[in-house]
Short mmCIF file of C-alpha atoms in Angstrom, two decimals:
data_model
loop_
_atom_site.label_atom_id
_atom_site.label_comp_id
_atom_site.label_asym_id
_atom_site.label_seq_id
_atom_site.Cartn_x
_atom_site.Cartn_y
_atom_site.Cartn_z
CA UNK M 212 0.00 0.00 0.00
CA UNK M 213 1.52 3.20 -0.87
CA UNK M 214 2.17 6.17 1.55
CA UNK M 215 0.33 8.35 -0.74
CA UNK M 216 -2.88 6.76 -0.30
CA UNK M 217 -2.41 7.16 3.58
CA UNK M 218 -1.87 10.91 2.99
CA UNK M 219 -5.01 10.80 0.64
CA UNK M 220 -7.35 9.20 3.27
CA UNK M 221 -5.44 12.05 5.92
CA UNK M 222 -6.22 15.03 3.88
CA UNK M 223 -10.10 13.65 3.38
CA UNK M 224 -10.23 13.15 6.99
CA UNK M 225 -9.37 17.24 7.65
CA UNK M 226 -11.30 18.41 4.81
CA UNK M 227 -14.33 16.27 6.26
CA UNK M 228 -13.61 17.82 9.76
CA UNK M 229 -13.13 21.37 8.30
CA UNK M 230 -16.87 21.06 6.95
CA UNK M 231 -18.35 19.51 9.95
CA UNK M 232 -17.09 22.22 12.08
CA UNK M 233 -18.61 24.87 9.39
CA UNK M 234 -21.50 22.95 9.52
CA UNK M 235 -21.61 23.02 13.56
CA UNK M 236 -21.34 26.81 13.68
CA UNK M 237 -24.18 27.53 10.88
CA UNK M 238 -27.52 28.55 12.85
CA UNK M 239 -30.19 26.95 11.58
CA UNK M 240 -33.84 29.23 10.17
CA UNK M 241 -35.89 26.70 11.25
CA UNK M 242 -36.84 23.66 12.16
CA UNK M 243 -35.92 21.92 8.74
CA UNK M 244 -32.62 23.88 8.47
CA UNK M 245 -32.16 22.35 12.20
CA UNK M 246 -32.93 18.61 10.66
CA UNK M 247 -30.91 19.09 7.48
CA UNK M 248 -27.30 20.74 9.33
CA UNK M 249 -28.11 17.60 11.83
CA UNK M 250 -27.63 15.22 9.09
CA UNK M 251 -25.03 17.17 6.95
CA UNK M 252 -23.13 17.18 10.25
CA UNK M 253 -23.15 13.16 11.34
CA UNK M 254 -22.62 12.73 7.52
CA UNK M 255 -19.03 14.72 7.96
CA UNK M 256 -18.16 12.46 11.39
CA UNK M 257 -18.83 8.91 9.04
CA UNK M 258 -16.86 10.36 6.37
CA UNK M 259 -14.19 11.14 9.24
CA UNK M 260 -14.32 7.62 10.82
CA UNK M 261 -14.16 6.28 7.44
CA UNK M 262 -11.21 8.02 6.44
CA UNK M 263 -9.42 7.17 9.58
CA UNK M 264 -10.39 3.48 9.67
CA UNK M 265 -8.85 3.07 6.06
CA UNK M 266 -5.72 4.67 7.08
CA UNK M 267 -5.93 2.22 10.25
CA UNK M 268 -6.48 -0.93 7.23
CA UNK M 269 -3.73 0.38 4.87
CA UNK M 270 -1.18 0.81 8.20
CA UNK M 271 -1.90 -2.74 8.62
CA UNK M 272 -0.72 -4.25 5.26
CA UNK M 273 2.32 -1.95 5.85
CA UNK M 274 5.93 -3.84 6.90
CA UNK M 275 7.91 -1.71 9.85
CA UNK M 276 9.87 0.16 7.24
CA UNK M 277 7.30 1.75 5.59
CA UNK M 278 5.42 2.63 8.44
CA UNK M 279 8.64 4.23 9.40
CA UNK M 280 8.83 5.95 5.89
CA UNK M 281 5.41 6.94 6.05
CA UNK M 282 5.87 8.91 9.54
CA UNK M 283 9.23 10.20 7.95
CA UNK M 284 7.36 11.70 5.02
CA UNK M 285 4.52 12.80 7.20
CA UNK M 286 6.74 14.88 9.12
CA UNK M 287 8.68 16.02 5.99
CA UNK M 288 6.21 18.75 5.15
CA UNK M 289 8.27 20.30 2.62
CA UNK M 290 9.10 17.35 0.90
CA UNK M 291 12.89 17.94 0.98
CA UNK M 292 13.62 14.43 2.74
CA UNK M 293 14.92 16.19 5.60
CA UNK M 294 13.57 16.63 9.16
CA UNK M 295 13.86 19.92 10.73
CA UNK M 296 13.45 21.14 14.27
CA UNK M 297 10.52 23.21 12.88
CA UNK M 298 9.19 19.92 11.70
CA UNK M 299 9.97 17.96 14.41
CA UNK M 300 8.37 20.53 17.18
CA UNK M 301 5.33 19.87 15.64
CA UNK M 302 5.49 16.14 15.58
CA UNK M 303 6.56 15.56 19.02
CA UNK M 304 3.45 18.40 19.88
CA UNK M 305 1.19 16.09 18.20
CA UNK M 306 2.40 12.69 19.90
CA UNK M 307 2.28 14.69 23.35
CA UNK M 308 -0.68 16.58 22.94
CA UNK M 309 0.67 19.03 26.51
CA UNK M 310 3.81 20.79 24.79
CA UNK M 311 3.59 24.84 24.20
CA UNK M 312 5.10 25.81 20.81
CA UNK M 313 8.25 26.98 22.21
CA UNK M 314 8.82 23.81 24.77
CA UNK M 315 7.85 21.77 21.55
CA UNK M 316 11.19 23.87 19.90
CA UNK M 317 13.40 23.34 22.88
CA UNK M 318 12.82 19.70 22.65
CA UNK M 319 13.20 19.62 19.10
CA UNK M 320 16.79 21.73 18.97
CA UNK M 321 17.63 18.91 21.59
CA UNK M 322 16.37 15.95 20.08
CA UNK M 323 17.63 16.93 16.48
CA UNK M 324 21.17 18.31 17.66
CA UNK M 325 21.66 14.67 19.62
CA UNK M 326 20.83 12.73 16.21
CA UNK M 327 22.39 14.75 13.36
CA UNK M 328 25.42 12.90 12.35
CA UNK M 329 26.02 15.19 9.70
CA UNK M 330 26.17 18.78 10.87
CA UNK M 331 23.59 19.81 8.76
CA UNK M 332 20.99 20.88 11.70
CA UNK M 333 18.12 18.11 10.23
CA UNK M 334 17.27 14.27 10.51
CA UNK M 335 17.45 12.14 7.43
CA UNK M 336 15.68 9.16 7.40
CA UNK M 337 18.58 7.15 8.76
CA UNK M 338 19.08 9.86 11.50
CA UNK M 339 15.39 10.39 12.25
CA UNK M 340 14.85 6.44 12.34
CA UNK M 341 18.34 6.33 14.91
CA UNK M 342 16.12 8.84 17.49
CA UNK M 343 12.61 6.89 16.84
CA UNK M 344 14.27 3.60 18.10
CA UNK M 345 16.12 5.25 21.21
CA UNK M 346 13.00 6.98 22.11
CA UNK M 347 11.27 3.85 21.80
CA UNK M 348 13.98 1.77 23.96
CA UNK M 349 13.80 4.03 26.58
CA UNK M 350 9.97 3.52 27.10
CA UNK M 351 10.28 0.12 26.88
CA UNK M 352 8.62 -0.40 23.41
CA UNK M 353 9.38 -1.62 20.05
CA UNK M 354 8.52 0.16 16.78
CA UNK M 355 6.28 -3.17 15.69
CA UNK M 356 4.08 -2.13 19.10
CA UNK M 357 3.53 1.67 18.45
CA UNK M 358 3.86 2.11 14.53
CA UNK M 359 0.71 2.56 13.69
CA UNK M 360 -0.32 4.52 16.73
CA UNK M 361 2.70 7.27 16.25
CA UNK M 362 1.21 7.35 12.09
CA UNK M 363 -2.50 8.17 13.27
CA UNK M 364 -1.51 10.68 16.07
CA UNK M 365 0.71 12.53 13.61
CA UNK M 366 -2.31 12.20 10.97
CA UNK M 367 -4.84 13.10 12.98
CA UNK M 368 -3.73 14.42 16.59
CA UNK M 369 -5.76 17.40 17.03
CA UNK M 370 -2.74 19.04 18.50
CA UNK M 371 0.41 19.75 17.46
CA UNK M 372 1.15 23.63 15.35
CA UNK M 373 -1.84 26.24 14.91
CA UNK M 374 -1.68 27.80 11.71
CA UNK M 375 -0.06 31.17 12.76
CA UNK M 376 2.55 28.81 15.13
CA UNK M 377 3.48 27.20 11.13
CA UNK M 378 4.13 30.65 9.82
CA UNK M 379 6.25 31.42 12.75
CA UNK M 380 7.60 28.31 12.33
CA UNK M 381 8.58 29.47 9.02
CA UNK M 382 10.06 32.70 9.60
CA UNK M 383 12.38 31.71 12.29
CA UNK M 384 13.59 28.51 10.85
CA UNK M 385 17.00 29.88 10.15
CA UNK M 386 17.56 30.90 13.87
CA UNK M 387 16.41 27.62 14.93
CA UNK M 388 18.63 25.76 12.04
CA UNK M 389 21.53 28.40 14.30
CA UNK M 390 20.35 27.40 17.49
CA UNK M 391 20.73 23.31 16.51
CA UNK M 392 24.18 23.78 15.37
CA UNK M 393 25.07 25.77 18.44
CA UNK M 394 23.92 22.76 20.46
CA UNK M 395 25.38 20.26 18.08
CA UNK M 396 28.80 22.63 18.60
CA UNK M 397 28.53 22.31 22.61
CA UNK M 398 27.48 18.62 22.82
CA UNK M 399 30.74 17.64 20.55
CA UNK M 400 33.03 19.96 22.97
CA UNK M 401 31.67 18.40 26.57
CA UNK M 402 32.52 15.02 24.80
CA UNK M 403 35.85 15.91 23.55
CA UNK M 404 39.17 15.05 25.74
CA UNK M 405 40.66 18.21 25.43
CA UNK M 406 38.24 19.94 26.86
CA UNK M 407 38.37 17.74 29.70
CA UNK M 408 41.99 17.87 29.84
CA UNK M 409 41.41 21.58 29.71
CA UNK M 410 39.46 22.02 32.28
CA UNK M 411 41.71 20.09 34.55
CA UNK M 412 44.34 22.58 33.77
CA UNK M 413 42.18 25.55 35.06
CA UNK M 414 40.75 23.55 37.84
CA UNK M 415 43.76 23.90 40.10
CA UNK M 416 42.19 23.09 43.33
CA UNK M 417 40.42 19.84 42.05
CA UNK M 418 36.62 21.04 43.11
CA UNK M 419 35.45 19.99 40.42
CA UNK M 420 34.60 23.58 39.26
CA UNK M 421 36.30 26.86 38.32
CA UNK M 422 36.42 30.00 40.35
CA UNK M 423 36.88 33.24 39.43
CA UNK M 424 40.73 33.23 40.45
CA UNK M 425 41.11 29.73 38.16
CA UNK M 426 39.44 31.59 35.56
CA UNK M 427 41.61 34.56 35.46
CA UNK M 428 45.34 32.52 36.02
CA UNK M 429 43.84 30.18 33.07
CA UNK M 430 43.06 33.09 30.91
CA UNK M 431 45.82 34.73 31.87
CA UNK M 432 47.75 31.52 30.69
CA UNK M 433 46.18 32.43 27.49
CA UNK M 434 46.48 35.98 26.48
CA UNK M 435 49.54 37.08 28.75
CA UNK M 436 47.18 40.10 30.01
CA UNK M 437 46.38 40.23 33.76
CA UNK M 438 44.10 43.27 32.93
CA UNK M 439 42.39 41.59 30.16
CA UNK M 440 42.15 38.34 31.77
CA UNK M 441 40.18 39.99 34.86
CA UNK M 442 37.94 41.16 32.97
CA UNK M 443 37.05 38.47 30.36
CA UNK M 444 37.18 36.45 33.85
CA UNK M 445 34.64 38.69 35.46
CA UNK M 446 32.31 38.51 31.99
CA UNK M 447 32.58 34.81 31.75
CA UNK M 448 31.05 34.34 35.41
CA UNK M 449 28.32 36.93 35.35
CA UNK M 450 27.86 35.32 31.60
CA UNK M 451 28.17 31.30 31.71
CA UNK M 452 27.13 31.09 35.88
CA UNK M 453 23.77 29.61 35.10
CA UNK M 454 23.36 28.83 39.36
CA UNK M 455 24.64 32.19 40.74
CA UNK M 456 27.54 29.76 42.37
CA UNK M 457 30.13 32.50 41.34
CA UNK M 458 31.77 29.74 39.68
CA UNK M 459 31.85 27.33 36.55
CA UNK M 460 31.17 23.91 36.08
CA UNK M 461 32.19 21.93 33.66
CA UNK M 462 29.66 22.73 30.49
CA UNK M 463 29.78 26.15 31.64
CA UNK M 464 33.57 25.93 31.41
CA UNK M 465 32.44 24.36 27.87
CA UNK M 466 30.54 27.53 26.81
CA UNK M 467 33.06 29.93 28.07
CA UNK M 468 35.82 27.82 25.82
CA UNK M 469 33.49 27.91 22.52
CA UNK M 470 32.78 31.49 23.36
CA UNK M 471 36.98 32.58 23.44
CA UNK M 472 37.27 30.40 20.10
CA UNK M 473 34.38 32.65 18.60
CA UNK M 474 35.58 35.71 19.26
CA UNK M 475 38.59 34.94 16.69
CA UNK M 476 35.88 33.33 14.31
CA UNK M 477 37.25 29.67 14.91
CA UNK M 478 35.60 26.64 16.64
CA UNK M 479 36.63 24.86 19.33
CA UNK M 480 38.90 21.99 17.20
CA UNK M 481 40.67 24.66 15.50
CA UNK M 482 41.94 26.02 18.69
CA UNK M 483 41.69 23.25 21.46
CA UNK M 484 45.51 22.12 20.97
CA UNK M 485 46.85 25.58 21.13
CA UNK M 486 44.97 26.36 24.26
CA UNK M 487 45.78 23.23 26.22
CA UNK M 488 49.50 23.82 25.41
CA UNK M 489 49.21 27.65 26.78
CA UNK M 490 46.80 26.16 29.68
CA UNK M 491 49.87 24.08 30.58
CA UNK M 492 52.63 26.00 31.11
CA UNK M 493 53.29 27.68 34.38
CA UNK M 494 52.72 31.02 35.15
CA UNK M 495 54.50 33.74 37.64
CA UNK M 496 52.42 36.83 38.86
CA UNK M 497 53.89 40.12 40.59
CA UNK M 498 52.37 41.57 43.77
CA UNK M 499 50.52 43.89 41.78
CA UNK M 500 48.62 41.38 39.54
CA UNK M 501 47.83 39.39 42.53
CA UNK M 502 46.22 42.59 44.44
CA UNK M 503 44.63 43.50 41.21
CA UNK M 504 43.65 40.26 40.58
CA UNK M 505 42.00 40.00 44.44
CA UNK M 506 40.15 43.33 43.30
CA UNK M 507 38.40 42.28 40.51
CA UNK M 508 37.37 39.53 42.51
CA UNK M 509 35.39 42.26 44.82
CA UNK M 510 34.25 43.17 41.72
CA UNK M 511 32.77 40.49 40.41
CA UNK M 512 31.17 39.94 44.06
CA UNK M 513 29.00 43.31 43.88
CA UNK M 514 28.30 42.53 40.11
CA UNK M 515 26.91 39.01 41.00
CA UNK M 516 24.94 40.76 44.23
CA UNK M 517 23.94 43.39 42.02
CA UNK M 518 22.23 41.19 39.53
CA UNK M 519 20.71 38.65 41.93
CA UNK M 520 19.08 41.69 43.69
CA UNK M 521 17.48 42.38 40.62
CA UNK M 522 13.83 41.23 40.41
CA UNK M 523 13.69 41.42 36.28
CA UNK M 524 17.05 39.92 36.02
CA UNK M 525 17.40 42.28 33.42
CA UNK M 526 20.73 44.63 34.91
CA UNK M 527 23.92 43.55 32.73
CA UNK M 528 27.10 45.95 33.99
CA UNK M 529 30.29 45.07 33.62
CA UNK M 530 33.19 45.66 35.41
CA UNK M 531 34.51 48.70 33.37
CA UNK M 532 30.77 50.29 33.99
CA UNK M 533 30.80 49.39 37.48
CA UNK M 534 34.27 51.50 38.17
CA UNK M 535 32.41 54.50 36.55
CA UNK M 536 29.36 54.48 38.14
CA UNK M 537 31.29 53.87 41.51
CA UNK M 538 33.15 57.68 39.95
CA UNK M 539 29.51 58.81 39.10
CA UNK M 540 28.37 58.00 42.81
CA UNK M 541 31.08 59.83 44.55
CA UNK M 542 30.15 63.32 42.69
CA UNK M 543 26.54 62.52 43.48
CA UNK M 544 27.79 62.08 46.90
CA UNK M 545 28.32 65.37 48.17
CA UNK M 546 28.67 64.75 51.65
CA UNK M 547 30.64 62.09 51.33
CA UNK M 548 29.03 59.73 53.68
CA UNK M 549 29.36 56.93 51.74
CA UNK M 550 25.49 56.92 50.62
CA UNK M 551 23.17 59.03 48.27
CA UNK M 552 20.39 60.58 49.72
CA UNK M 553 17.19 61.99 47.93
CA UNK M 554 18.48 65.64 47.55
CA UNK M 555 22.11 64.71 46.59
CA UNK M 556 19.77 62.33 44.02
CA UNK M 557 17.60 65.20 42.49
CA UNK M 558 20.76 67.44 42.65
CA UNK M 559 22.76 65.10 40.52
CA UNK M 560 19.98 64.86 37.97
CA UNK M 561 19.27 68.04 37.23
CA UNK M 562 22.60 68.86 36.14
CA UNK M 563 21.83 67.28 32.90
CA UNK M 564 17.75 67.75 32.74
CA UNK M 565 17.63 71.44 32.29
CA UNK M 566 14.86 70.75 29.90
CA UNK M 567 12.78 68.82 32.46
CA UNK M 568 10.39 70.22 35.00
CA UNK M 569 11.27 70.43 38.54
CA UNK M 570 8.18 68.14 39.87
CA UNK M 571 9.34 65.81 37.33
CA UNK M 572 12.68 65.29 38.51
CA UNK M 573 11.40 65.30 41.98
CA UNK M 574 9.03 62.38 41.06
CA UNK M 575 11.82 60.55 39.48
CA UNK M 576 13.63 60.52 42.38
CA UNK M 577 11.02 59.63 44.45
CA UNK M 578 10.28 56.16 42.01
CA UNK M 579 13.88 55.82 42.43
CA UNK M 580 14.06 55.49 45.87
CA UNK M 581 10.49 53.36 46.19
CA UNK M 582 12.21 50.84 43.32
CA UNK M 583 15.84 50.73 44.94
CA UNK M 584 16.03 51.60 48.14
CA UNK M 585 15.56 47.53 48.82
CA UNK M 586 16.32 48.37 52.61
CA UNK M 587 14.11 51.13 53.08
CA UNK M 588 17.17 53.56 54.65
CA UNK M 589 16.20 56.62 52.39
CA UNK M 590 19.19 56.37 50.71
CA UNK M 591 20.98 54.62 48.49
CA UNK M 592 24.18 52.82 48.59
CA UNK M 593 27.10 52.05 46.30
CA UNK M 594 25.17 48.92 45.21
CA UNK M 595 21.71 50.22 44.99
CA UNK M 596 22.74 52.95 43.09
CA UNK M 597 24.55 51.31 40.25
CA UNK M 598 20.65 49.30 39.80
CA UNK M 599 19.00 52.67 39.45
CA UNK M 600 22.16 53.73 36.69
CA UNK M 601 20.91 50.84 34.60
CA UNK M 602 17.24 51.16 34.84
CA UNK M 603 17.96 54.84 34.32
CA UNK M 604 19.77 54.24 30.86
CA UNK M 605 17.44 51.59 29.64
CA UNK M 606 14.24 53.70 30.01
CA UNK M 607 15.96 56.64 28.20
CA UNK M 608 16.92 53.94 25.61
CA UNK M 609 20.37 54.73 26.06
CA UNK M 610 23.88 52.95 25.91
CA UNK M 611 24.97 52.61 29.59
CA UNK M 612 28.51 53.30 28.78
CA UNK M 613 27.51 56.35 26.57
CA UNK M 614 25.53 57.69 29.26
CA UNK M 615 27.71 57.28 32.35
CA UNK M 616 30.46 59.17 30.74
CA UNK M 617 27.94 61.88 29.90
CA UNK M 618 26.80 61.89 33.72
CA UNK M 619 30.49 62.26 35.04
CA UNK M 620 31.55 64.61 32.69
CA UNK M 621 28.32 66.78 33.37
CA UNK M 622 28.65 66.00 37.20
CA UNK M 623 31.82 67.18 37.54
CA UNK M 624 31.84 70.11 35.17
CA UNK M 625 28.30 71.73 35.86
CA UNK M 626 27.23 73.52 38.45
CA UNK M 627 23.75 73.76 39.72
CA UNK M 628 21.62 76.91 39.96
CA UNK M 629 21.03 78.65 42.83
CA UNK M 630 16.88 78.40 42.42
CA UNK M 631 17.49 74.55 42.03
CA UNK M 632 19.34 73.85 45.02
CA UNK M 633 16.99 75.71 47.28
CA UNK M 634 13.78 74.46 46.13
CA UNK M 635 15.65 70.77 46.38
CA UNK M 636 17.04 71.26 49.91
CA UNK M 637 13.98 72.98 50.79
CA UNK M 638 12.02 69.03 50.16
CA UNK M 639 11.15 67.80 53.57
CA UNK M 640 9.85 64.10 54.77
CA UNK M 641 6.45 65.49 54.47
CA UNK M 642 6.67 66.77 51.19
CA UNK M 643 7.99 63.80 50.58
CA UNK M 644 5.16 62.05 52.27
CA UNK M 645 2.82 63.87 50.50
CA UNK M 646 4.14 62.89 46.83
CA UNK M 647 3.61 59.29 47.48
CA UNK M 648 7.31 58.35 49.16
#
């Protein structure tokens, strides 16, 4: 029996369910109408049963391969003899029946990135057949047992891709195609023995994962730059640290590795001998890269707090941004008390909001305090402040870098007017109070 004929019977079966469910929403005139869409409509669910019950007779006569070809080309909807993750998300939707459209694409990228032997980010039949039987071995089931059920819930699952999910589908199958190889690129470097090896070089301690002092003497191994190895250190934890553990583990070590190959437009095998022979060699540090190198590890400490503090997980500083904004605090801070309270706050702003009302700065401030001020002191502190800097430049859709170096240079070179600072000092806790704060 040929596959085509199963696809025949398939599309009958949806055009037969397409004009029942026509049918069901038509309101009837009267009673005859009512009589007539009553019989139109069980006519469409016996067309339906028929269609699937011949599918169910022609699976039969089928031998294990072709069922297998037959869900292959199912699956295959644009005929190209090659199984996407696209493709596949909509399958494994369909067998599943609870799987959102983007879970469905997770488990697809995973599924087709474990089982593409070629690199080409898609199943062939060979490939797709290789993940059917593991799947199948893992449940405890043979391909004989579940053919024909896998055929008719891929036929005729109600499941699986809307129509607008298939158009989206569509338009980001490139990124996805990306996102496959990316996987495919990490799963062949956590199963390679130089990156093991590797990471037993930066691993000095033996724990089994890398802190942020293995990171730097290992990168510093690497580029002969204490500097630069602090700070690609410092960007690889707040970066690859999936678990806030201010360490890596080993496929976070993995990512790190792919990510330093990238950045010279290589992979991972073009580079993995020259880095274990660098990663090998001793190294000697002065005085002054150790202290430097015990700074940046305070640095990367606020960074981390600063981040987890961050409901919307949204703040990304880095270290460089962090030293200016710690420059951009002590002009704000004007008493020098180590904190920033709200006048010093609407003093610093207005320097470079001219153009904005008083009240408004006044309010801004005030939000300011209410959103950072996380414990409730009426000021805020050199990490609290740093979380307002980057909420500040996002919601005036601004470069953080850009903008800090406008604030300091402002800060330091402006002066404010006389009108300003005395209707700003002239704020008390009840106006204050009385503006919401």
């Amino acid at each position: 029996m040929s596959n085509s004929s199963v696809k025949k019977n398939a599309h009958l079966r949806r055009a037969s369910n397409v004009a029942g469910k026509s049918n069901k929403n038509a309101k009837p005139k009267s009673a005859s109408d009512y009589c007539k869409l009553t019989r139109a409509a069980i006519e469409f669910q016996i067309l339906t049963l028929q269609s699937e019950l011949k599918v169910l007779d022609e699976l039969m006569e089928m031998s294990d391969d072709e069922k297998m070809t037959t869900l292959f080309e199912l699956l295959d909807k644009d005929g190209d003899r090659k199984i996407d993750a696209v493709e596949l998300a909509d399958g494994l939707r369909k067998v599943r029946g609870d799987v959102a459209f983007e879970e469905g694409l997770i488990l697809a990228i995973d599924r087709v990135a474990n089982f593409d032997k070629d690199g080409d980010a898609k199943l062939d039949r060979k490939e797709f057949e290789n993940l059917i039987m593991t799947i199948l071995e893992a449940v405890g089931c043979t391909f004989s047992e579940l053919s024909e059920l896998l055929v008719m819930q891929v036929l005729f699952s109600p499941t699986g891709n809307t129509m607008m999910e298939n158009i989206a589908g569509e338009i980001i199958s490139e990124d996805v195609d990306d996102a496959v190889k990316e996987e495919e690129e990490l799963l062949h470097a956590l199963a390679d023995e130089r990156m093991e090896a590797l990471f037993a070089l930066f691993d000095i301690d033996n724990d089994g994962s890398i802190d942020f002092k293995e990171v730097v003497l290992g990168m510093y191994k690497l580029t002969d730059d204490i500097d630069g190895a602090s700070k690609a250190a410092v960007s690889a934890i707040l970066l690859f640290d999936e678990n806030n553990s201010k360490s890596l583990d080993y496929e976070e070590f993995t990512k790190l590795m792919i990510n330093v190959a990238a950045t010279s437009s290589m992979t991972f095998d073009d580079i993995a001998d020259s880095l274990t022979r660098l990663a090998a060699q001793p190294v000697a540090m002065s005085d002054e890269d150790i202290s430097s190198l015990f700074a940046m590890d305070q640095t990367l400490n606020r960074l981390k707090d600063i981040q987890k503090s961050d409901s919307n997980e949204s703040i990304t500083i880095d270290a460089l941004e962090l030293a200016k904004i710690d420059r951009l605090f002590e002009l704000f801070d004007l008493d020098e008390n180590g904190s920033i309270d709200f006048h010093e706050l609407a003093l610093g702003l207005r320097k470079f909001q001219e153009a904005t009302k008083m009240e408004e700065t006044v309010e801004q401030c005030i939000k300011a305090f209410d959103a950072f001020d996380t414990n409730s002191d009426e000021k805020l502190d050199r990490d609290e402040f740093p979380r307002f800097i980057a909420q500040f430049a996002r919601m005036a859709c601004s470069d953080l870098s850009e903008l800090i170096d406008f604030m300091i240079v402002t800060s330091a070179l402006k002066e404010n007017k006389e009108s300003e600072e005395k209707y700003i000092k002239s704020i008390g806790a009840s106006d204050l109070y009385y503006w919401g704060y």
